[in-house]
């Protein structure tokens, strides 16, 4: 399977069952290596919450490709009202799609849609979540936007993780130290840091994170992908 990073928290994951996009913030993302219209064939769009740097181009891409937006019920319904296809789920539940299995996990974060012109300029989007994704028999974890929480240990115990994608930007989400500690709870074989250096208030040095991870949990390999780079897992 191939994991391609598009900057911020956006990943494109392709396996023999299909291809999914996670948190497709491309338009307006200074780190994105592609444009939304470059995404052609797609089987699912996983969106962790309604904030613009995660929902991103999901609705437009869904309308154009027919791929369903997968996320919590409240967010899925909103996307449907906007003309997208959606598959509503909620935290703790799993569903088997053609491309693989998705389970929603908790995330310690807020969620709303910024909708200019609506009554309060925002709409309720339910709870923020993270994703467990099983493709080609392997479990991957995308934490979404979240602070550190102890039940990451439970996630790792119940799903042996080939890869965890963890935010390290601090301020809105975990910083480097929390993310390195999260890796010890999750016991993932590999960790890709995300949600950093997109904006001036989430500046981090991913090599520093990798070094911290090496000291705290040497069983795990830190892999800082540049936008456009691909990690292959066989
Ligand atoms: Ni957010
Ligand atoms: Mn965010």
mmCIF file of N, CA and C in Angstrom, residues 43-153:
data_model
loop_
_atom_site.group_PDB
_atom_site.id
_atom_site.type_symbol
_atom_site.label_atom_id
_atom_site.label_comp_id
_atom_site.label_asym_id
_atom_site.label_seq_id
_atom_site.Cartn_x
_atom_site.Cartn_y
_atom_site.Cartn_z
ATOM 1 N N UNK A 43 -12.248 6.454 -3.796
ATOM 2 C CA UNK A 43 -13.301 5.587 -3.254
ATOM 3 C C UNK A 43 -13.869 6.067 -1.929
ATOM 4 N N UNK A 44 -13.193 7.003 -1.284
ATOM 5 C CA UNK A 44 -13.720 7.513 -0.018
ATOM 6 C C UNK A 44 -12.916 8.714 0.433
ATOM 7 N N UNK A 45 -13.587 9.609 1.195
ATOM 8 C CA UNK A 45 -12.932 10.798 1.742
ATOM 9 C C UNK A 45 -13.202 10.814 3.241
ATOM 10 N N UNK A 46 -12.168 10.573 4.027
ATOM 11 C CA UNK A 46 -12.326 10.553 5.483
ATOM 12 C C UNK A 46 -12.093 11.965 6.018
ATOM 13 N N UNK A 47 -13.083 12.511 6.728
ATOM 14 C CA UNK A 47 -12.964 13.873 7.256
ATOM 15 C C UNK A 47 -13.123 13.830 8.773
ATOM 16 N N UNK A 48 -12.078 14.265 9.478
ATOM 17 C CA UNK A 48 -12.045 14.100 10.936
ATOM 18 C C UNK A 48 -12.918 15.099 11.679
ATOM 19 N N UNK A 49 -13.112 16.294 11.111
ATOM 20 C CA UNK A 49 -14.007 17.290 11.726
ATOM 21 C C UNK A 49 -14.237 18.446 10.766
ATOM 22 N N UNK A 50 -15.100 19.372 11.180
ATOM 23 C CA UNK A 50 -15.573 20.391 10.248
ATOM 24 C C UNK A 50 -14.653 21.569 10.016
ATOM 25 N N UNK A 51 -13.594 21.722 10.804
ATOM 26 C CA UNK A 51 -12.705 22.875 10.626
ATOM 27 C C UNK A 51 -12.166 22.905 9.197
ATOM 28 N N UNK A 52 -11.999 24.134 8.695
ATOM 29 C CA UNK A 52 -11.677 24.315 7.278
ATOM 30 C C UNK A 52 -10.365 23.649 6.867
ATOM 31 N N UNK A 53 -9.414 23.519 7.807
ATOM 32 C CA UNK A 53 -8.130 22.901 7.453
ATOM 33 C C UNK A 53 -8.208 21.367 7.440
ATOM 34 N N UNK A 54 -9.438 20.809 7.566
ATOM 35 C CA UNK A 54 -9.634 19.355 7.506
ATOM 36 C C UNK A 54 -10.731 18.987 6.514
ATOM 37 N N UNK A 55 -11.900 19.669 6.627
ATOM 38 C CA UNK A 55 -12.963 19.488 5.635
ATOM 39 C C UNK A 55 -12.434 19.893 4.259
ATOM 40 N N UNK A 56 -11.759 21.036 4.228
ATOM 41 C CA UNK A 56 -11.059 21.470 3.017
ATOM 42 C C UNK A 56 -11.920 21.375 1.762
ATOM 43 N N UNK A 57 -11.435 20.636 0.775
ATOM 44 C CA UNK A 57 -12.106 20.498 -0.523
ATOM 45 C C UNK A 57 -13.009 19.273 -0.590
ATOM 46 N N UNK A 58 -13.312 18.671 0.565
ATOM 47 C CA UNK A 58 -14.014 17.378 0.567
ATOM 48 C C UNK A 58 -15.325 17.420 -0.219
ATOM 49 N N UNK A 59 -16.118 18.472 -0.026
ATOM 50 C CA UNK A 59 -17.447 18.512 -0.655
ATOM 51 C C UNK A 59 -17.314 18.588 -2.180
ATOM 52 N N UNK A 60 -16.434 19.448 -2.641
ATOM 53 C CA UNK A 60 -16.221 19.577 -4.093
ATOM 54 C C UNK A 60 -15.680 18.268 -4.685
ATOM 55 N N UNK A 61 -14.733 17.649 -4.006
ATOM 56 C CA UNK A 61 -14.138 16.402 -4.526
ATOM 57 C C UNK A 61 -15.175 15.273 -4.547
ATOM 58 N N UNK A 62 -16.020 15.231 -3.511
ATOM 59 C CA UNK A 62 -17.075 14.210 -3.468
ATOM 60 C C UNK A 62 -18.056 14.394 -4.615
ATOM 61 N N UNK A 63 -18.474 15.644 -4.849
ATOM 62 C CA UNK A 63 -19.422 15.918 -5.939
ATOM 63 C C UNK A 63 -18.836 15.499 -7.285
ATOM 64 N N UNK A 64 -17.560 15.761 -7.471
ATOM 65 C CA UNK A 64 -16.915 15.516 -8.767
ATOM 66 C C UNK A 64 -16.586 14.046 -8.994
ATOM 67 N N UNK A 65 -16.130 13.345 -7.914
ATOM 68 C CA UNK A 65 -15.685 11.956 -8.090
ATOM 69 C C UNK A 65 -16.749 10.940 -7.684
ATOM 70 N N UNK A 66 -17.756 11.389 -6.909
ATOM 71 C CA UNK A 66 -18.761 10.456 -6.402
ATOM 72 C C UNK A 66 -18.317 9.710 -5.158
ATOM 73 N N UNK A 67 -17.109 9.982 -4.675
ATOM 74 C CA UNK A 67 -16.618 9.294 -3.467
ATOM 75 C C UNK A 67 -17.364 9.826 -2.240
ATOM 76 N N UNK A 68 -17.806 8.941 -1.343
ATOM 77 C CA UNK A 68 -18.532 9.400 -0.154
ATOM 78 C C UNK A 68 -17.599 10.032 0.883
ATOM 79 N N UNK A 69 -18.122 11.068 1.550
ATOM 80 C CA UNK A 69 -17.427 11.637 2.707
ATOM 81 C C UNK A 69 -17.789 10.774 3.908
ATOM 82 N N UNK A 70 -16.770 10.292 4.617
ATOM 83 C CA UNK A 70 -16.971 9.380 5.735
ATOM 84 C C UNK A 70 -16.581 10.101 7.014
ATOM 85 N N UNK A 71 -17.504 10.153 7.967
ATOM 86 C CA UNK A 71 -17.217 10.848 9.221
ATOM 87 C C UNK A 71 -18.402 10.754 10.148
ATOM 88 N N UNK A 72 -18.403 11.557 11.223
ATOM 89 C CA UNK A 72 -19.493 11.468 12.201
ATOM 90 C C UNK A 72 -20.804 11.940 11.572
ATOM 91 N N UNK A 73 -21.892 11.427 12.115
ATOM 92 C CA UNK A 73 -23.245 11.618 11.582
ATOM 93 C C UNK A 73 -23.566 13.083 11.279
ATOM 94 N N UNK A 74 -23.327 13.966 12.256
ATOM 95 C CA UNK A 74 -23.721 15.365 12.104
ATOM 96 C C UNK A 74 -22.972 16.017 10.933
ATOM 97 N N UNK A 75 -21.690 15.675 10.799
ATOM 98 C CA UNK A 75 -20.898 16.252 9.721
ATOM 99 C C UNK A 75 -21.318 15.664 8.368
ATOM 100 N N UNK A 76 -21.564 14.363 8.351
ATOM 101 C CA UNK A 76 -21.971 13.689 7.111
ATOM 102 C C UNK A 76 -23.273 14.286 6.584
ATOM 103 N N UNK A 77 -24.226 14.537 7.494
ATOM 104 C CA UNK A 77 -25.513 15.115 7.094
ATOM 105 C C UNK A 77 -25.334 16.497 6.485
ATOM 106 N N UNK A 78 -24.471 17.292 7.098
ATOM 107 C CA UNK A 78 -24.222 18.640 6.572
ATOM 108 C C UNK A 78 -23.639 18.546 5.157
ATOM 109 N N UNK A 79 -22.691 17.627 4.965
ATOM 110 C CA UNK A 79 -22.070 17.479 3.647
ATOM 111 C C UNK A 79 -23.096 17.053 2.609
ATOM 112 N N UNK A 80 -24.018 16.174 3.023
ATOM 113 C CA UNK A 80 -25.086 15.743 2.115
ATOM 114 C C UNK A 80 -25.972 16.923 1.715
ATOM 115 N N UNK A 81 -26.280 17.769 2.695
ATOM 116 C CA UNK A 81 -27.102 18.958 2.398
ATOM 117 C C UNK A 81 -26.391 19.878 1.405
ATOM 118 N N UNK A 82 -25.064 19.809 1.394
ATOM 119 C CA UNK A 82 -24.285 20.628 0.451
ATOM 120 C C UNK A 82 -24.120 19.937 -0.899
ATOM 121 N N UNK A 83 -24.724 18.756 -1.066
ATOM 122 C CA UNK A 83 -24.703 18.089 -2.364
ATOM 123 C C UNK A 83 -23.653 16.998 -2.513
ATOM 124 N N UNK A 84 -22.906 16.727 -1.421
ATOM 125 C CA UNK A 84 -21.892 15.662 -1.477
ATOM 126 C C UNK A 84 -22.553 14.314 -1.208
ATOM 127 N N UNK A 85 -21.853 13.231 -1.537
ATOM 128 C CA UNK A 85 -22.261 11.910 -1.066
ATOM 129 C C UNK A 85 -21.644 11.724 0.312
ATOM 130 N N UNK A 86 -22.306 11.008 1.191
ATOM 131 C CA UNK A 86 -21.751 10.837 2.531
ATOM 132 C C UNK A 86 -22.103 9.474 3.100
ATOM 133 N N UNK A 87 -21.230 8.977 3.962
ATOM 134 C CA UNK A 87 -21.513 7.775 4.736
ATOM 135 C C UNK A 87 -21.337 8.154 6.208
ATOM 136 N N UNK A 88 -22.463 8.210 6.930
ATOM 137 C CA UNK A 88 -22.442 8.636 8.338
ATOM 138 C C UNK A 88 -22.057 7.484 9.252
ATOM 139 N N UNK A 89 -21.175 7.775 10.205
ATOM 140 C CA UNK A 89 -20.783 6.780 11.211
ATOM 141 C C UNK A 89 -20.738 7.502 12.554
ATOM 142 N N UNK A 90 -20.299 6.806 13.594
ATOM 143 C CA UNK A 90 -19.980 7.542 14.815
ATOM 144 C C UNK A 90 -18.887 6.825 15.604
ATOM 145 N N UNK A 91 -18.407 7.513 16.624
ATOM 146 C CA UNK A 91 -17.211 7.074 17.338
ATOM 147 C C UNK A 91 -17.404 5.682 17.938
ATOM 148 N N UNK A 92 -16.450 4.802 17.676
ATOM 149 C CA UNK A 92 -16.503 3.430 18.177
ATOM 150 C C UNK A 92 -16.996 2.446 17.146
ATOM 151 N N UNK A 93 -17.763 2.942 16.147
ATOM 152 C CA UNK A 93 -18.313 2.042 15.133
ATOM 153 C C UNK A 93 -17.340 1.810 13.993
ATOM 154 N N UNK A 94 -17.497 0.641 13.337
ATOM 155 C CA UNK A 94 -16.676 0.370 12.157
ATOM 156 C C UNK A 94 -17.569 -0.016 10.991
ATOM 157 N N UNK A 95 -17.047 0.115 9.795
ATOM 158 C CA UNK A 95 -17.793 -0.272 8.595
ATOM 159 C C UNK A 95 -16.802 -0.766 7.556
ATOM 160 N N UNK A 96 -17.218 -1.814 6.833
ATOM 161 C CA UNK A 96 -16.357 -2.331 5.763
ATOM 162 C C UNK A 96 -16.737 -1.686 4.443
ATOM 163 N N UNK A 97 -15.779 -0.983 3.864
ATOM 164 C CA UNK A 97 -15.963 -0.389 2.543
ATOM 165 C C UNK A 97 -15.209 -1.243 1.531
ATOM 166 N N UNK A 98 -15.338 -0.910 0.248
ATOM 167 C CA UNK A 98 -14.612 -1.693 -0.769
ATOM 168 C C UNK A 98 -13.095 -1.562 -0.587
ATOM 169 N N UNK A 99 -12.648 -0.359 -0.154
ATOM 170 C CA UNK A 99 -11.206 -0.109 -0.036
ATOM 171 C C UNK A 99 -10.628 -0.654 1.253
ATOM 172 N N UNK A 100 -11.476 -0.958 2.250
ATOM 173 C CA UNK A 100 -10.983 -1.432 3.539
ATOM 174 C C UNK A 100 -11.974 -1.110 4.642
ATOM 175 N N UNK A 101 -11.562 -1.303 5.888
ATOM 176 C CA UNK A 101 -12.442 -1.101 7.035
ATOM 177 C C UNK A 101 -12.068 0.194 7.753
ATOM 178 N N UNK A 102 -13.089 0.935 8.158
ATOM 179 C CA UNK A 102 -12.869 2.190 8.879
ATOM 180 C C UNK A 102 -13.539 2.109 10.238
ATOM 181 N N UNK A 103 -12.818 2.486 11.283
ATOM 182 C CA UNK A 103 -13.419 2.645 12.608
ATOM 183 C C UNK A 103 -13.129 4.069 13.081
ATOM 184 N N UNK A 104 -14.147 4.721 13.638
ATOM 185 C CA UNK A 104 -13.966 6.072 14.157
ATOM 186 C C UNK A 104 -13.501 6.014 15.608
ATOM 187 N N UNK A 105 -12.533 6.849 15.943
ATOM 188 C CA UNK A 105 -12.028 6.917 17.313
ATOM 189 C C UNK A 105 -12.311 8.306 17.895
ATOM 190 N N UNK A 106 -12.218 8.402 19.191
ATOM 191 C CA UNK A 106 -12.398 9.711 19.818
ATOM 192 C C UNK A 106 -11.208 10.614 19.487
ATOM 193 N N UNK A 107 -11.455 11.918 19.546
ATOM 194 C CA UNK A 107 -10.385 12.910 19.445
ATOM 195 C C UNK A 107 -10.762 14.048 20.386
ATOM 196 N N UNK A 108 -9.796 14.579 21.089
ATOM 197 C CA UNK A 108 -10.085 15.678 22.020
ATOM 198 C C UNK A 108 -9.923 16.992 21.271
ATOM 199 N N UNK A 109 -11.037 17.483 20.747
ATOM 200 C CA UNK A 109 -10.979 18.649 19.866
ATOM 201 C C UNK A 109 -12.400 19.154 19.641
ATOM 202 N N UNK A 110 -12.544 20.339 19.070
ATOM 203 C CA UNK A 110 -13.864 20.871 18.710
ATOM 204 C C UNK A 110 -14.193 20.556 17.268
ATOM 205 N N UNK A 111 -15.374 20.968 16.845
ATOM 206 C CA UNK A 111 -15.759 20.779 15.447
ATOM 207 C C UNK A 111 -16.916 21.697 15.104
ATOM 208 N N UNK A 112 -16.796 22.460 14.073
ATOM 209 C CA UNK A 112 -17.931 23.175 13.481
ATOM 210 C C UNK A 112 -17.585 23.515 12.043
ATOM 211 N N UNK A 113 -18.606 23.921 11.298
ATOM 212 C CA UNK A 113 -18.370 24.380 9.932
ATOM 213 C C UNK A 113 -18.417 25.886 9.913
ATOM 214 N N UNK A 114 -17.441 26.482 9.300
ATOM 215 C CA UNK A 114 -17.521 27.920 9.078
ATOM 216 C C UNK A 114 -18.365 28.131 7.819
ATOM 217 N N UNK A 115 -19.535 28.736 7.990
ATOM 218 C CA UNK A 115 -20.439 28.959 6.862
ATOM 219 C C UNK A 115 -20.772 30.446 6.798
ATOM 220 N N UNK A 116 -19.988 31.217 6.056
ATOM 221 C CA UNK A 116 -20.261 32.653 5.982
ATOM 222 C C UNK A 116 -21.675 32.898 5.466
ATOM 223 N N UNK A 117 -22.379 33.789 6.116
ATOM 224 C CA UNK A 117 -23.739 34.103 5.661
ATOM 225 C C UNK A 117 -24.817 33.366 6.425
ATOM 226 N N UNK A 118 -24.468 32.266 7.115
ATOM 227 C CA UNK A 118 -25.466 31.584 7.940
ATOM 228 C C UNK A 118 -25.656 32.400 9.221
ATOM 229 N N UNK A 119 -26.651 32.038 10.014
ATOM 230 C CA UNK A 119 -27.066 32.884 11.136
ATOM 231 C C UNK A 119 -25.899 33.281 12.054
ATOM 232 N N UNK A 120 -25.091 32.311 12.460
ATOM 233 C CA UNK A 120 -23.966 32.598 13.357
ATOM 234 C C UNK A 120 -22.624 32.506 12.646
ATOM 235 N N UNK A 121 -22.657 32.374 11.347
ATOM 236 C CA UNK A 121 -21.463 32.130 10.543
ATOM 237 C C UNK A 121 -20.829 30.772 10.814
ATOM 238 N N UNK A 122 -21.556 29.917 11.548
ATOM 239 C CA UNK A 122 -21.072 28.539 11.683
ATOM 240 C C UNK A 122 -22.243 27.584 11.837
ATOM 241 N N UNK A 123 -21.978 26.298 11.607
ATOM 242 C CA UNK A 123 -22.981 25.242 11.744
ATOM 243 C C UNK A 123 -22.396 24.132 12.601
ATOM 244 N N UNK A 124 -23.248 23.519 13.396
ATOM 245 C CA UNK A 124 -22.858 22.397 14.254
ATOM 246 C C UNK A 124 -22.335 21.232 13.414
ATOM 247 N N UNK A 125 -21.239 20.631 13.832
ATOM 248 C CA UNK A 125 -20.673 19.528 13.036
ATOM 249 C C UNK A 125 -20.435 18.264 13.865
ATOM 250 N N UNK A 126 -21.050 18.177 15.054
ATOM 251 C CA UNK A 126 -20.873 16.971 15.872
ATOM 252 C C UNK A 126 -19.513 16.961 16.544
ATOM 253 N N UNK A 127 -19.045 15.767 16.893
ATOM 254 C CA UNK A 127 -17.763 15.614 17.580
ATOM 255 C C UNK A 127 -16.630 15.456 16.569
ATOM 256 N N UNK A 128 -15.458 15.925 16.946
ATOM 257 C CA UNK A 128 -14.260 15.623 16.157
ATOM 258 C C UNK A 128 -13.902 14.151 16.368
ATOM 259 N N UNK A 129 -13.249 13.533 15.396
ATOM 260 C CA UNK A 129 -12.858 12.126 15.553
ATOM 261 C C UNK A 129 -11.489 11.867 14.933
ATOM 262 N N UNK A 130 -10.991 10.681 15.174
ATOM 263 C CA UNK A 130 -9.825 10.160 14.472
ATOM 264 C C UNK A 130 -10.263 8.922 13.698
ATOM 265 N N UNK A 131 -9.340 8.307 12.951
ATOM 266 C CA UNK A 131 -9.706 7.152 12.128
ATOM 267 C C UNK A 131 -8.732 5.997 12.310
ATOM 268 N N UNK A 132 -9.290 4.806 12.464
ATOM 269 C CA UNK A 132 -8.523 3.585 12.255
ATOM 270 C C UNK A 132 -8.925 3.072 10.885
ATOM 271 N N UNK A 133 -7.935 2.731 10.089
ATOM 272 C CA UNK A 133 -8.202 2.287 8.731
ATOM 273 C C UNK A 133 -7.461 0.972 8.522
ATOM 274 N N UNK A 134 -8.209 -0.065 8.165
ATOM 275 C CA UNK A 134 -7.551 -1.339 7.866
ATOM 276 C C UNK A 134 -7.560 -1.552 6.353
ATOM 277 N N UNK A 135 -6.344 -1.609 5.794
ATOM 278 C CA UNK A 135 -6.205 -1.891 4.365
ATOM 279 C C UNK A 135 -5.157 -2.983 4.201
ATOM 280 N N UNK A 136 -5.409 -3.883 3.283
ATOM 281 C CA UNK A 136 -4.494 -5.007 3.029
ATOM 282 C C UNK A 136 -4.148 -5.719 4.342
ATOM 283 N N UNK A 137 -5.132 -5.789 5.236
ATOM 284 C CA UNK A 137 -4.950 -6.510 6.494
ATOM 285 C C UNK A 137 -4.146 -5.772 7.541
ATOM 286 N N UNK A 138 -3.763 -4.515 7.253
ATOM 287 C CA UNK A 138 -2.927 -3.755 8.190
ATOM 288 C C UNK A 138 -3.687 -2.555 8.742
ATOM 289 N N UNK A 139 -3.488 -2.284 10.027
ATOM 290 C CA UNK A 139 -4.172 -1.156 10.669
ATOM 291 C C UNK A 139 -3.302 0.100 10.646
ATOM 292 N N UNK A 140 -3.930 1.190 10.214
ATOM 293 C CA UNK A 140 -3.312 2.516 10.249
ATOM 294 C C UNK A 140 -4.182 3.395 11.140
ATOM 295 N N UNK A 141 -3.574 4.373 11.794
ATOM 296 C CA UNK A 141 -4.333 5.284 12.667
ATOM 297 C C UNK A 141 -4.010 6.718 12.290
ATOM 298 N N UNK A 142 -5.048 7.481 11.965
ATOM 299 C CA UNK A 142 -4.922 8.924 11.721
ATOM 300 C C UNK A 142 -5.643 9.601 12.869
ATOM 301 N N UNK A 143 -4.901 10.316 13.714
ATOM 302 C CA UNK A 143 -5.475 10.806 14.973
ATOM 303 C C UNK A 143 -6.387 12.007 14.793
ATOM 304 N N UNK A 144 -6.438 12.604 13.599
ATOM 305 C CA UNK A 144 -7.189 13.851 13.438
ATOM 306 C C UNK A 144 -6.511 14.963 14.228
ATOM 307 N N UNK A 145 -7.292 15.941 14.645
ATOM 308 C CA UNK A 145 -6.773 16.966 15.566
ATOM 309 C C UNK A 145 -7.101 16.483 16.969
ATOM 310 N N UNK A 146 -6.109 16.360 17.813
ATOM 311 C CA UNK A 146 -6.418 15.908 19.173
ATOM 312 C C UNK A 146 -5.311 16.270 20.151
ATOM 313 N N UNK A 147 -5.700 16.376 21.416
ATOM 314 C CA UNK A 147 -4.750 16.363 22.502
ATOM 315 C C UNK A 147 -4.439 14.921 22.854
ATOM 316 N N UNK A 148 -3.430 14.752 23.698
ATOM 317 C CA UNK A 148 -3.055 13.415 24.174
ATOM 318 C C UNK A 148 -4.171 12.858 25.064
ATOM 319 N N UNK A 149 -4.514 11.583 24.890
ATOM 320 C CA UNK A 149 -5.451 10.939 25.819
ATOM 321 C C UNK A 149 -5.000 9.502 26.107
ATOM 322 N N UNK A 150 -5.329 9.060 27.342
ATOM 323 C CA UNK A 150 -4.821 7.772 27.816
ATOM 324 C C UNK A 150 -5.344 6.578 27.041
ATOM 325 N N UNK A 151 -6.537 6.711 26.452
ATOM 326 C CA UNK A 151 -7.104 5.571 25.736
ATOM 327 C C UNK A 151 -6.425 5.296 24.399
ATOM 328 N N UNK A 152 -5.411 6.091 24.053
ATOM 329 C CA UNK A 152 -4.582 5.720 22.897
ATOM 330 C C UNK A 152 -3.944 4.356 23.160
ATOM 331 N N UNK A 153 -3.716 4.068 24.438
ATOM 332 C CA UNK A 153 -3.146 2.770 24.811
ATOM 333 C C UNK A 153 -4.103 1.647 24.414
#
